[in-house]
Short mmCIF file of C-alpha atoms in Angstrom, two decimals:
data_model
loop_
_atom_site.label_atom_id
_atom_site.label_comp_id
_atom_site.label_asym_id
_atom_site.label_seq_id
_atom_site.Cartn_x
_atom_site.Cartn_y
_atom_site.Cartn_z
CA MET U 1332 -16.62 18.26 15.46
CA LEU U 1333 -20.38 17.90 15.02
CA LEU U 1334 -20.02 18.15 11.25
CA GLY U 1335 -17.24 15.56 11.31
CA ALA U 1336 -19.35 13.21 13.40
CA PHE U 1337 -22.28 13.67 11.02
CA VAL U 1338 -20.06 12.85 8.03
CA VAL U 1339 -18.70 9.71 9.72
CA VAL U 1340 -22.20 8.51 10.63
CA GLY U 1341 -23.42 9.25 7.09
CA LEU U 1342 -20.51 7.39 5.55
CA THR U 1343 -21.11 4.39 7.80
CA TRP U 1344 -24.80 4.32 6.91
CA VAL U 1345 -23.99 4.41 3.18
CA ASN U 1346 -21.35 1.72 3.64
CA ALA U 1347 -23.76 -0.46 5.60
CA SER U 1348 -26.33 -0.24 2.80
CA PHE U 1349 -23.62 -1.07 0.26
CA SER U 1350 -22.29 -3.96 2.36
CA LYS U 1351 -25.68 -5.67 2.53
CA ASN U 1352 -26.05 -5.60 -1.26
CA ASN U 1353 -22.45 -6.30 -2.25
CA HIS U 1354 -20.67 -9.54 -1.43
CA GLU U 1355 -17.12 -8.40 -2.10
CA GLY U 1356 -14.90 -7.47 0.82
CA ASN U 1357 -13.21 -10.84 1.13
CA ASP U 1358 -9.96 -9.26 2.35
CA PHE U 1359 -11.80 -8.04 5.43
CA LEU U 1360 -13.93 -11.17 5.75
CA VAL U 1361 -10.84 -13.39 6.03
CA ASN U 1362 -9.36 -11.43 8.90
CA TYR U 1363 -12.72 -10.72 10.55
CA VAL U 1364 -13.56 -14.43 10.81
CA GLY U 1365 -9.97 -15.39 11.64
CA THR U 1366 -9.69 -12.85 14.46
CA ARG U 1367 -13.18 -13.56 15.80
CA SER U 1368 -12.58 -17.32 15.83
CA PHE U 1369 -9.37 -16.87 17.78
CA VAL U 1370 -10.64 -14.29 20.29
CA LEU U 1371 -13.99 -15.94 21.04
CA GLU U 1372 -13.11 -19.63 20.62
CA GLY U 1373 -9.35 -19.91 20.82
CA LEU U 1374 -9.04 -21.39 17.32
CA SER U 1375 -5.87 -20.73 15.35
CA PRO U 1376 -6.68 -18.36 12.48
CA TYR U 1377 -4.40 -20.51 10.30
CA SER U 1378 -6.36 -23.73 10.92
CA ASP U 1379 -8.36 -25.58 8.27
CA GLU U 1380 -11.47 -25.23 10.42
CA VAL U 1381 -11.27 -21.45 10.32
CA ALA U 1382 -10.50 -21.50 6.58
CA ILE U 1383 -13.67 -23.53 5.94
CA ARG U 1384 -15.68 -21.06 8.01
CA ILE U 1385 -14.38 -18.20 5.89
CA GLN U 1386 -15.05 -20.02 2.63
CA THR U 1387 -18.56 -20.97 3.73
CA ALA U 1388 -19.29 -17.36 4.66
CA ALA U 1389 -18.07 -16.21 1.24
CA TYR U 1390 -19.38 -18.97 -1.06
CA GLY U 1391 -21.96 -20.82 0.99
CA HIS U 1392 -19.72 -23.93 0.91
CA PRO U 1393 -16.02 -24.86 1.25
CA ALA U 1394 -13.89 -23.63 -1.65
CA GLN U 1395 -14.14 -25.78 -4.76
CA GLY U 1396 -12.27 -25.88 -8.05
CA ASP U 1397 -10.84 -22.48 -8.96
CA GLU U 1398 -12.40 -20.66 -6.00
CA ASN U 1399 -9.96 -18.75 -3.83
CA GLU U 1400 -9.24 -20.60 -0.58
CA LEU U 1401 -9.44 -17.37 1.45
CA ARG U 1402 -7.00 -18.36 4.19
CA VAL U 1403 -5.44 -16.04 6.78
CA VAL U 1404 -1.87 -15.12 5.81
CA TYR U 1405 -1.25 -12.06 8.00
CA PRO U 1406 1.11 -12.35 11.01
CA LEU U 1407 -0.70 -13.24 14.22
CA TYR U 1408 -0.17 -9.82 15.79
CA SER U 1409 -2.39 -8.32 13.06
CA ILE U 1410 -5.37 -9.47 15.15
CA PHE U 1411 -4.91 -6.34 17.29
CA LEU U 1412 -5.77 -4.21 14.24
CA PHE U 1413 -8.90 -6.23 13.45
CA LEU U 1414 -9.93 -6.88 17.06
CA PRO U 1415 -12.29 -3.88 17.55
CA PHE U 1416 -14.13 -4.73 14.33
CA SER U 1417 -14.27 -8.47 14.98
CA LEU U 1418 -16.13 -7.86 18.24
CA ILE U 1419 -19.06 -6.46 16.23
CA GLU U 1420 -21.32 -9.49 15.84
CA ASN U 1421 -23.12 -8.29 12.70
CA TYR U 1422 -20.64 -8.81 9.86
CA PHE U 1423 -22.27 -6.30 7.52
CA PHE U 1424 -22.13 -3.54 10.13
CA ALA U 1425 -18.56 -4.49 11.06
CA ARG U 1426 -17.59 -4.26 7.38
CA ALA U 1427 -19.33 -0.88 7.11
CA VAL U 1428 -17.36 0.50 10.07
CA TRP U 1429 -14.15 -0.95 8.57
CA MET U 1430 -14.90 0.68 5.21
CA THR U 1431 -15.50 4.04 6.91
CA SER U 1432 -12.18 3.67 8.72
CA LEU U 1433 -10.43 2.99 5.41
CA GLU U 1434 -12.03 6.07 3.83
CA LEU U 1435 -10.89 8.24 6.73
CA ALA U 1436 -7.44 6.69 6.39
CA LEU U 1437 -7.35 7.67 2.69
CA ILE U 1438 -8.20 11.27 3.57
CA SER U 1439 -5.58 11.36 6.34
CA MET U 1440 -2.95 9.81 4.07
CA THR U 1441 -3.60 12.46 1.44
CA PHE U 1442 -3.20 15.33 3.91
CA ILE U 1443 0.01 13.81 5.26
CA ALA U 1444 1.38 13.19 1.75
CA ILE U 1445 0.73 16.83 0.80
CA LYS U 1446 2.49 18.01 3.96
CA LEU U 1447 5.34 15.58 3.38
CA ALA U 1448 5.87 17.05 -0.09
CA ASP U 1449 5.94 20.54 1.47
CA TRP U 1450 3.17 21.52 -0.93
CA LYS U 1451 0.60 24.25 -0.41
CA PRO U 1452 -1.91 23.97 -3.28
CA PRO U 1453 -4.92 26.29 -3.25
CA ILE U 1454 -7.99 25.13 -1.33
CA TRP U 1455 -9.94 24.21 -4.46
CA LEU U 1456 -7.07 22.03 -5.70
CA GLN U 1457 -6.77 20.36 -2.29
CA GLY U 1458 -10.48 19.56 -2.54
CA VAL U 1459 -10.00 17.99 -5.98
CA ILE U 1460 -7.05 15.91 -4.74
CA LEU U 1461 -9.02 14.73 -1.68
CA LEU U 1462 -11.99 13.77 -3.84
CA PHE U 1463 -9.67 11.94 -6.24
CA SER U 1464 -8.07 10.07 -3.33
CA LEU U 1465 -11.47 8.60 -2.45
CA ILE U 1466 -12.90 7.72 -5.86
CA TRP U 1467 -10.02 6.66 -8.11
CA TYR U 1468 -9.74 2.99 -9.00
CA HIS U 1469 -7.15 1.87 -6.46
CA ALA U 1470 -8.96 3.61 -3.59
CA ILE U 1471 -12.37 2.14 -4.46
CA ARG U 1472 -10.83 -1.30 -4.93
CA GLY U 1473 -9.15 -1.15 -1.54
CA VAL U 1474 -12.23 0.08 0.30
CA VAL U 1475 -14.66 -2.37 -1.34
CA ASN U 1476 -12.34 -5.34 -0.74
CA GLY U 1477 -11.59 -4.15 2.78
CA ASN U 1478 -7.84 -4.28 2.19
CA ALA U 1479 -5.70 -3.29 5.19
CA VAL U 1480 -3.09 -1.99 2.74
CA ILE U 1481 -4.76 1.42 3.08
CA PHE U 1482 -3.82 1.52 6.76
CA VAL U 1483 -0.28 0.45 5.85
CA ALA U 1484 -0.12 3.28 3.27
CA LEU U 1485 -1.31 5.74 5.93
CA MET U 1486 1.29 4.49 8.41
CA LEU U 1487 4.09 4.71 5.84
CA SER U 1488 3.18 8.32 5.09
CA GLY U 1489 3.11 9.04 8.81
CA ILE U 1490 6.46 7.31 9.32
CA PHE U 1491 8.17 9.52 6.74
CA LEU U 1492 6.67 12.67 8.23
CA LEU U 1493 7.65 11.64 11.76
CA MET U 1494 11.18 10.83 10.59
CA ARG U 1495 11.45 14.23 8.93
CA ASP U 1496 10.41 15.86 12.20
CA GLY U 1497 12.81 13.76 14.28
CA LYS U 1498 10.11 11.75 16.09
CA ASP U 1499 11.89 8.44 15.75
CA ARG U 1500 10.23 6.58 18.64
CA ILE U 1501 6.75 6.73 17.13
CA ALA U 1502 8.17 6.20 13.62
CA GLY U 1503 9.95 3.01 14.73
CA PHE U 1504 6.81 1.71 16.44
CA LEU U 1505 4.70 2.32 13.32
CA MET U 1506 7.34 0.64 11.15
CA ALA U 1507 6.85 -2.52 13.20
CA ILE U 1508 3.08 -2.34 12.66
CA THR U 1509 3.49 -2.08 8.87
CA THR U 1510 4.88 -5.62 8.90
CA ILE U 1511 1.29 -6.91 9.12
CA LYS U 1512 1.68 -6.92 5.31
CA PRO U 1513 5.35 -7.88 5.15
CA GLN U 1514 5.55 -8.20 1.37
CA LEU U 1515 4.95 -4.45 1.08
CA VAL U 1516 7.84 -3.39 3.33
CA VAL U 1517 10.30 -6.27 2.93
CA LEU U 1518 12.55 -4.03 0.79
CA LEU U 1519 11.71 -0.67 2.32
CA ILE U 1520 12.60 -1.55 5.92
CA PRO U 1521 16.16 -2.72 5.06
CA PHE U 1522 16.76 0.59 3.24
CA ILE U 1523 15.35 2.64 6.13
CA THR U 1524 17.57 0.65 8.51
CA VAL U 1525 20.70 1.24 6.41
CA TRP U 1526 19.93 4.94 6.05
CA ALA U 1527 19.26 5.24 9.80
CA LEU U 1528 22.59 3.55 10.56
CA TYR U 1529 24.51 6.01 8.38
CA GLN U 1530 22.54 8.91 9.87
CA LYS U 1531 23.08 7.55 13.41
CA ARG U 1532 19.34 7.48 14.06
CA TRP U 1533 19.74 4.80 16.75
CA THR U 1534 16.38 5.52 18.39
CA LEU U 1535 14.51 4.67 15.20
CA ILE U 1536 16.31 1.34 14.86
CA LYS U 1537 15.86 0.39 18.52
CA TRP U 1538 12.17 1.20 18.55
CA PHE U 1539 11.51 -0.71 15.33
CA PHE U 1540 13.28 -3.91 16.32
CA GLY U 1541 12.12 -3.64 19.93
CA SER U 1542 8.47 -3.18 18.94
CA LEU U 1543 8.65 -5.99 16.38
CA ALA U 1544 10.18 -8.32 18.97
CA VAL U 1545 7.33 -7.53 21.39
CA PHE U 1546 4.73 -8.25 18.68
CA VAL U 1547 6.35 -11.58 17.81
CA LEU U 1548 6.70 -12.61 21.46
CA VAL U 1549 3.08 -11.75 22.24
CA GLY U 1550 2.11 -13.94 19.29
CA ILE U 1551 4.23 -16.80 20.64
CA ILE U 1552 2.53 -16.49 24.02
CA LEU U 1553 -0.87 -16.73 22.31
CA ILE U 1554 0.05 -19.51 19.83
CA PRO U 1555 3.55 -20.94 20.42
CA ASP U 1556 4.07 -22.15 16.82
CA TRP U 1557 2.28 -19.31 15.04
CA ILE U 1558 5.38 -18.42 13.01
CA LEU U 1559 5.55 -21.89 11.43
CA GLN U 1560 1.79 -21.90 10.80
CA ASN U 1561 2.02 -18.47 9.19
CA LEU U 1562 4.99 -19.41 7.01
CA TRP U 1563 3.12 -22.48 5.78
CA GLU U 1564 0.15 -20.31 4.78
CA ILE U 1565 2.45 -17.87 2.98
CA LEU U 1566 4.03 -20.71 1.00
CA LYS U 1567 0.59 -22.01 -0.02
CA TYR U 1568 -0.77 -18.58 -0.94
CA PRO U 1569 0.46 -18.33 -4.58
CA ALA U 1570 -1.11 -21.71 -5.44
CA TYR U 1571 -4.70 -20.50 -5.03
CA ASN U 1572 -4.33 -16.87 -6.11
CA PRO U 1573 -3.93 -15.23 -9.53
CA ALA U 1574 -0.44 -14.47 -10.84
CA GLY U 1575 1.15 -12.17 -8.27
CA THR U 1576 4.37 -10.99 -9.91
CA LEU U 1577 5.04 -8.99 -13.04
CA ALA U 1578 6.94 -11.92 -14.58
CA ALA U 1579 4.08 -14.34 -13.90
CA VAL U 1580 1.52 -11.95 -15.35
CA LEU U 1581 3.58 -11.35 -18.51
CA ALA U 1582 4.20 -15.10 -18.80
CA GLU U 1583 0.44 -15.62 -19.19
CA TRP U 1584 0.75 -13.51 -22.34
CA VAL U 1585 3.97 -15.15 -23.58
CA PRO U 1586 3.93 -18.69 -22.13
CA GLY U 1587 7.23 -20.42 -21.50
CA LEU U 1588 9.22 -17.31 -20.69
CA GLU U 1589 8.41 -16.88 -17.00
CA SER U 1590 11.86 -17.94 -15.79
CA GLN U 1591 13.68 -15.61 -18.20
CA LEU U 1592 11.32 -12.75 -17.38
CA LYS U 1593 11.66 -13.35 -13.63
CA TRP U 1594 15.45 -13.27 -13.66
CA GLY U 1595 15.67 -10.43 -16.16
CA ILE U 1596 13.33 -8.21 -14.13
CA LEU U 1597 15.08 -9.14 -10.88
CA ILE U 1598 18.57 -8.36 -12.22
CA VAL U 1599 17.63 -5.05 -13.86
CA LEU U 1600 15.46 -3.68 -11.05
CA GLY U 1601 17.63 -5.15 -8.30
CA THR U 1602 20.75 -3.51 -9.75
CA LEU U 1603 18.94 -0.19 -10.13
CA LEU U 1604 17.65 -0.35 -6.56
CA LEU U 1605 21.01 -1.26 -5.05
CA TYR U 1606 22.63 1.66 -6.89
CA GLU U 1607 20.03 4.12 -5.57
CA TRP U 1608 20.33 2.69 -2.05
CA TRP U 1609 24.10 3.08 -2.14
CA THR U 1610 24.08 6.64 -3.46
CA GLY U 1611 21.26 7.64 -1.11
CA ARG U 1612 22.53 6.06 2.10
CA LYS U 1613 24.20 9.28 3.31
CA GLY U 1614 21.93 11.73 1.55
CA SER U 1615 19.50 14.34 2.79
CA PHE U 1616 15.99 13.51 3.92
CA GLU U 1617 14.68 14.62 0.51
CA ARG U 1618 16.88 12.06 -1.20
CA PHE U 1619 15.91 9.44 1.38
CA LEU U 1620 12.22 10.09 0.70
CA TRP U 1621 12.72 9.83 -3.06
CA VAL U 1622 14.62 6.54 -2.73
CA SER U 1623 11.96 5.21 -0.32
CA PHE U 1624 9.21 5.92 -2.86
CA LEU U 1625 11.33 4.31 -5.57
CA THR U 1626 11.79 1.25 -3.34
CA LEU U 1627 8.03 0.94 -2.79
CA THR U 1628 7.49 1.23 -6.56
CA ILE U 1629 10.12 -1.32 -7.57
CA SER U 1630 8.96 -3.75 -4.87
CA GLN U 1631 5.69 -4.12 -6.80
CA TRP U 1632 7.57 -5.48 -9.83
CA ILE U 1633 10.74 -7.12 -8.62
CA GLY U 1634 9.20 -10.54 -7.96
CA ILE U 1635 7.58 -10.27 -4.53
CA GLN U 1636 4.02 -11.65 -4.44
CA THR U 1637 1.55 -8.78 -4.73
CA ASP U 1638 -1.46 -7.59 -6.75
CA PRO U 1639 -2.82 -4.25 -7.99
CA GLY U 1640 -4.92 -3.99 -4.83
CA ASN U 1641 -1.70 -3.06 -3.03
CA PHE U 1642 -0.76 -0.23 -5.37
CA ILE U 1643 -2.47 2.36 -3.18
CA ILE U 1644 0.84 2.57 -1.29
CA LEU U 1645 2.21 4.42 -4.34
CA PHE U 1646 -0.21 7.34 -3.92
CA PRO U 1647 2.14 9.41 -1.70
CA ALA U 1648 4.76 9.07 -4.46
CA ILE U 1649 2.20 10.37 -6.96
CA ILE U 1650 1.55 13.33 -4.66
CA LEU U 1651 5.29 14.09 -4.52
CA ILE U 1652 5.45 13.98 -8.32
CA LEU U 1653 2.47 16.34 -8.65
CA ALA U 1654 3.82 18.70 -6.00
CA THR U 1655 7.19 18.92 -7.74
CA TRP U 1656 5.57 19.62 -11.11
CA ASP U 1657 3.38 22.31 -9.58
CA LYS U 1658 6.32 24.04 -7.90
CA ARG U 1659 8.52 23.66 -10.98
CA TRP U 1660 6.13 25.04 -13.57
CA LYS U 1661 4.28 27.48 -11.32
CA ALA U 1662 1.66 29.15 -13.57
CA LYS U 1663 1.04 25.97 -15.56
CA GLY U 1664 1.41 23.70 -12.55
CA GLU U 1665 -2.24 23.59 -11.54
CA PHE U 1666 -3.34 22.77 -15.08
CA ILE U 1667 -0.74 19.99 -15.27
CA VAL U 1668 -1.87 18.52 -11.94
CA ILE U 1669 -5.56 18.55 -12.91
CA SER U 1670 -4.81 17.08 -16.35
CA PHE U 1671 -2.71 14.29 -14.86
CA LEU U 1672 -5.37 13.41 -12.26
CA ALA U 1673 -8.05 13.34 -14.95
CA ILE U 1674 -5.98 11.05 -17.20
CA LEU U 1675 -5.15 8.74 -14.31
CA PHE U 1676 -8.75 8.65 -13.06
CA PHE U 1677 -10.47 8.00 -16.37
CA GLY U 1678 -7.65 5.85 -17.75
CA LEU U 1679 -7.79 3.26 -14.97
CA TRP U 1680 -11.59 3.12 -14.88
CA ILE U 1681 -11.76 2.77 -18.69
CA ILE U 1682 -9.28 -0.12 -18.55
CA LEU U 1683 -11.49 -1.84 -15.98
CA ILE U 1684 -14.74 -1.26 -17.88
CA MET U 1685 -13.33 -2.29 -21.26
CA THR U 1686 -11.79 -5.52 -19.89
CA ILE U 1687 -14.40 -6.57 -17.32
CA ASN U 1688 -15.66 -9.55 -19.34
CA GLN U 1689 -13.91 -12.90 -18.93
CA PRO U 1690 -12.20 -13.04 -22.38
CA TYR U 1691 -10.34 -9.81 -21.55
CA GLN U 1692 -9.27 -10.64 -17.97
CA LEU U 1693 -5.67 -11.35 -19.04
CA ILE U 1694 -5.43 -7.93 -20.70
CA GLN U 1695 -6.84 -6.34 -17.55
CA ARG U 1696 -4.30 -8.08 -15.29
CA ILE U 1697 -1.39 -7.00 -17.50
CA LEU U 1698 -2.53 -3.38 -17.84
CA MET U 1699 -3.40 -3.00 -14.16
CA PHE U 1700 -0.11 -4.59 -13.09
CA ILE U 1701 1.91 -2.27 -15.32
CA SER U 1702 0.14 1.10 -15.39
CA LEU U 1703 0.52 2.70 -11.94
CA PRO U 1704 4.00 1.35 -11.06
CA LEU U 1705 5.22 2.50 -14.50
CA ILE U 1706 3.74 5.96 -13.97
CA SER U 1707 5.32 6.15 -10.52
CA LEU U 1708 8.71 4.92 -11.78
CA LEU U 1709 8.86 7.35 -14.71
CA GLY U 1710 7.49 10.22 -12.62
CA LEU U 1711 10.04 9.71 -9.85
CA TYR U 1712 12.94 9.79 -12.29
CA TRP U 1713 11.42 12.84 -14.00
CA ILE U 1714 11.50 14.81 -10.72
CA LYS U 1715 14.68 13.29 -9.26
CA TRP U 1716 16.93 16.27 -9.91
CA TRP U 1717 14.52 18.78 -8.42
CA VAL U 1718 13.85 16.65 -5.34
CA VAL U 1719 17.35 15.48 -4.40
CA ASN U 1720 19.00 18.83 -5.27
CA PRO U 1721 16.35 21.34 -4.13
CA ALA U 1722 18.75 24.24 -3.51
CA ARG U 1723 20.57 23.87 -6.84
CA SER U 1724 17.35 23.36 -8.84
CA TYR U 1725 15.88 26.47 -7.15
CA TRP U 1726 18.95 28.48 -8.19
CA ILE U 1727 18.65 27.28 -11.78
CA ASP U 1728 14.95 28.20 -11.85
CA TYR U 1729 15.69 31.62 -10.36
CA LYS U 1730 18.43 32.35 -12.89
#
């Protein structure tokens, strides 16, 4: 406990030093100012006044030209997540504590993902995986920007583990919390609901919808028209942000084809997803988990507004892929895992470094938007047989 406390204090000190010298972290800044303005002054986080405060804190003036408008787009009940941090008056220290919390969440998510995959790698390999989970591109990006997606990724991992262990009350409650970033779970939650209906997991369904209803009602008590205000901000969001769908990103490369790309991607991936949902609706938990990871992967490409900063939610799927390879190839498994992690680590950082200058930003957006979801998609189909038919694949390996 003392060692853990020392590590947390050390991390916070390092993060505080970083925060003072680095002016990124706008994802946290938006919600810090929005929550603080509401709690201390009663201002709607969706108001223009709060937006100008956020922009002034980030740029020194209201947003101009191509500058991001940095407006709050999270549901109102997300303030309960940011509340403890928003009460810290010093923004740089608040951001440091938030960054430390995200780093601890990454570590926790990794442990849960390993347990979820029923994987027992040697201690040294666990250490490598934990280190990777903290320093690979998508982790660093999330921590530096202060993106709450890391907490959502942790909760999703926890939800799957709780569902596997039959703890549906807590799982349903956490499902409701994940809707603070609704675009990430807008496809996953319908599949979980359908699967739960076929499995007669009524408790899970009741706790999810009941918890969500409480969150929404509390928001209405605080700001009666918060839903309309939030929807308006969501509709405005794409106008002041970079391309947020695969079709829009590819259309920057081949102008004039965005509509064809959008519908083509939607039809192909939508058909694939519906097929997997239908075949997996009555399946085992292993099949359910595989389809859930596939749903999270496809949701990054199908046309829902997102960006590579959200791709950290695919890390548990990567862990499942690595675990399956390790168990399948046994003696060579550890070498394969280490090689894959090295390629993924250096590959993503090299893409960033080689395309960091302005003339190459389009190439960076395309490569970052494609790389990890493609790896996850191909990897999931590579391991599908072994995951959804564990007994039969074990018998084949034994023979």
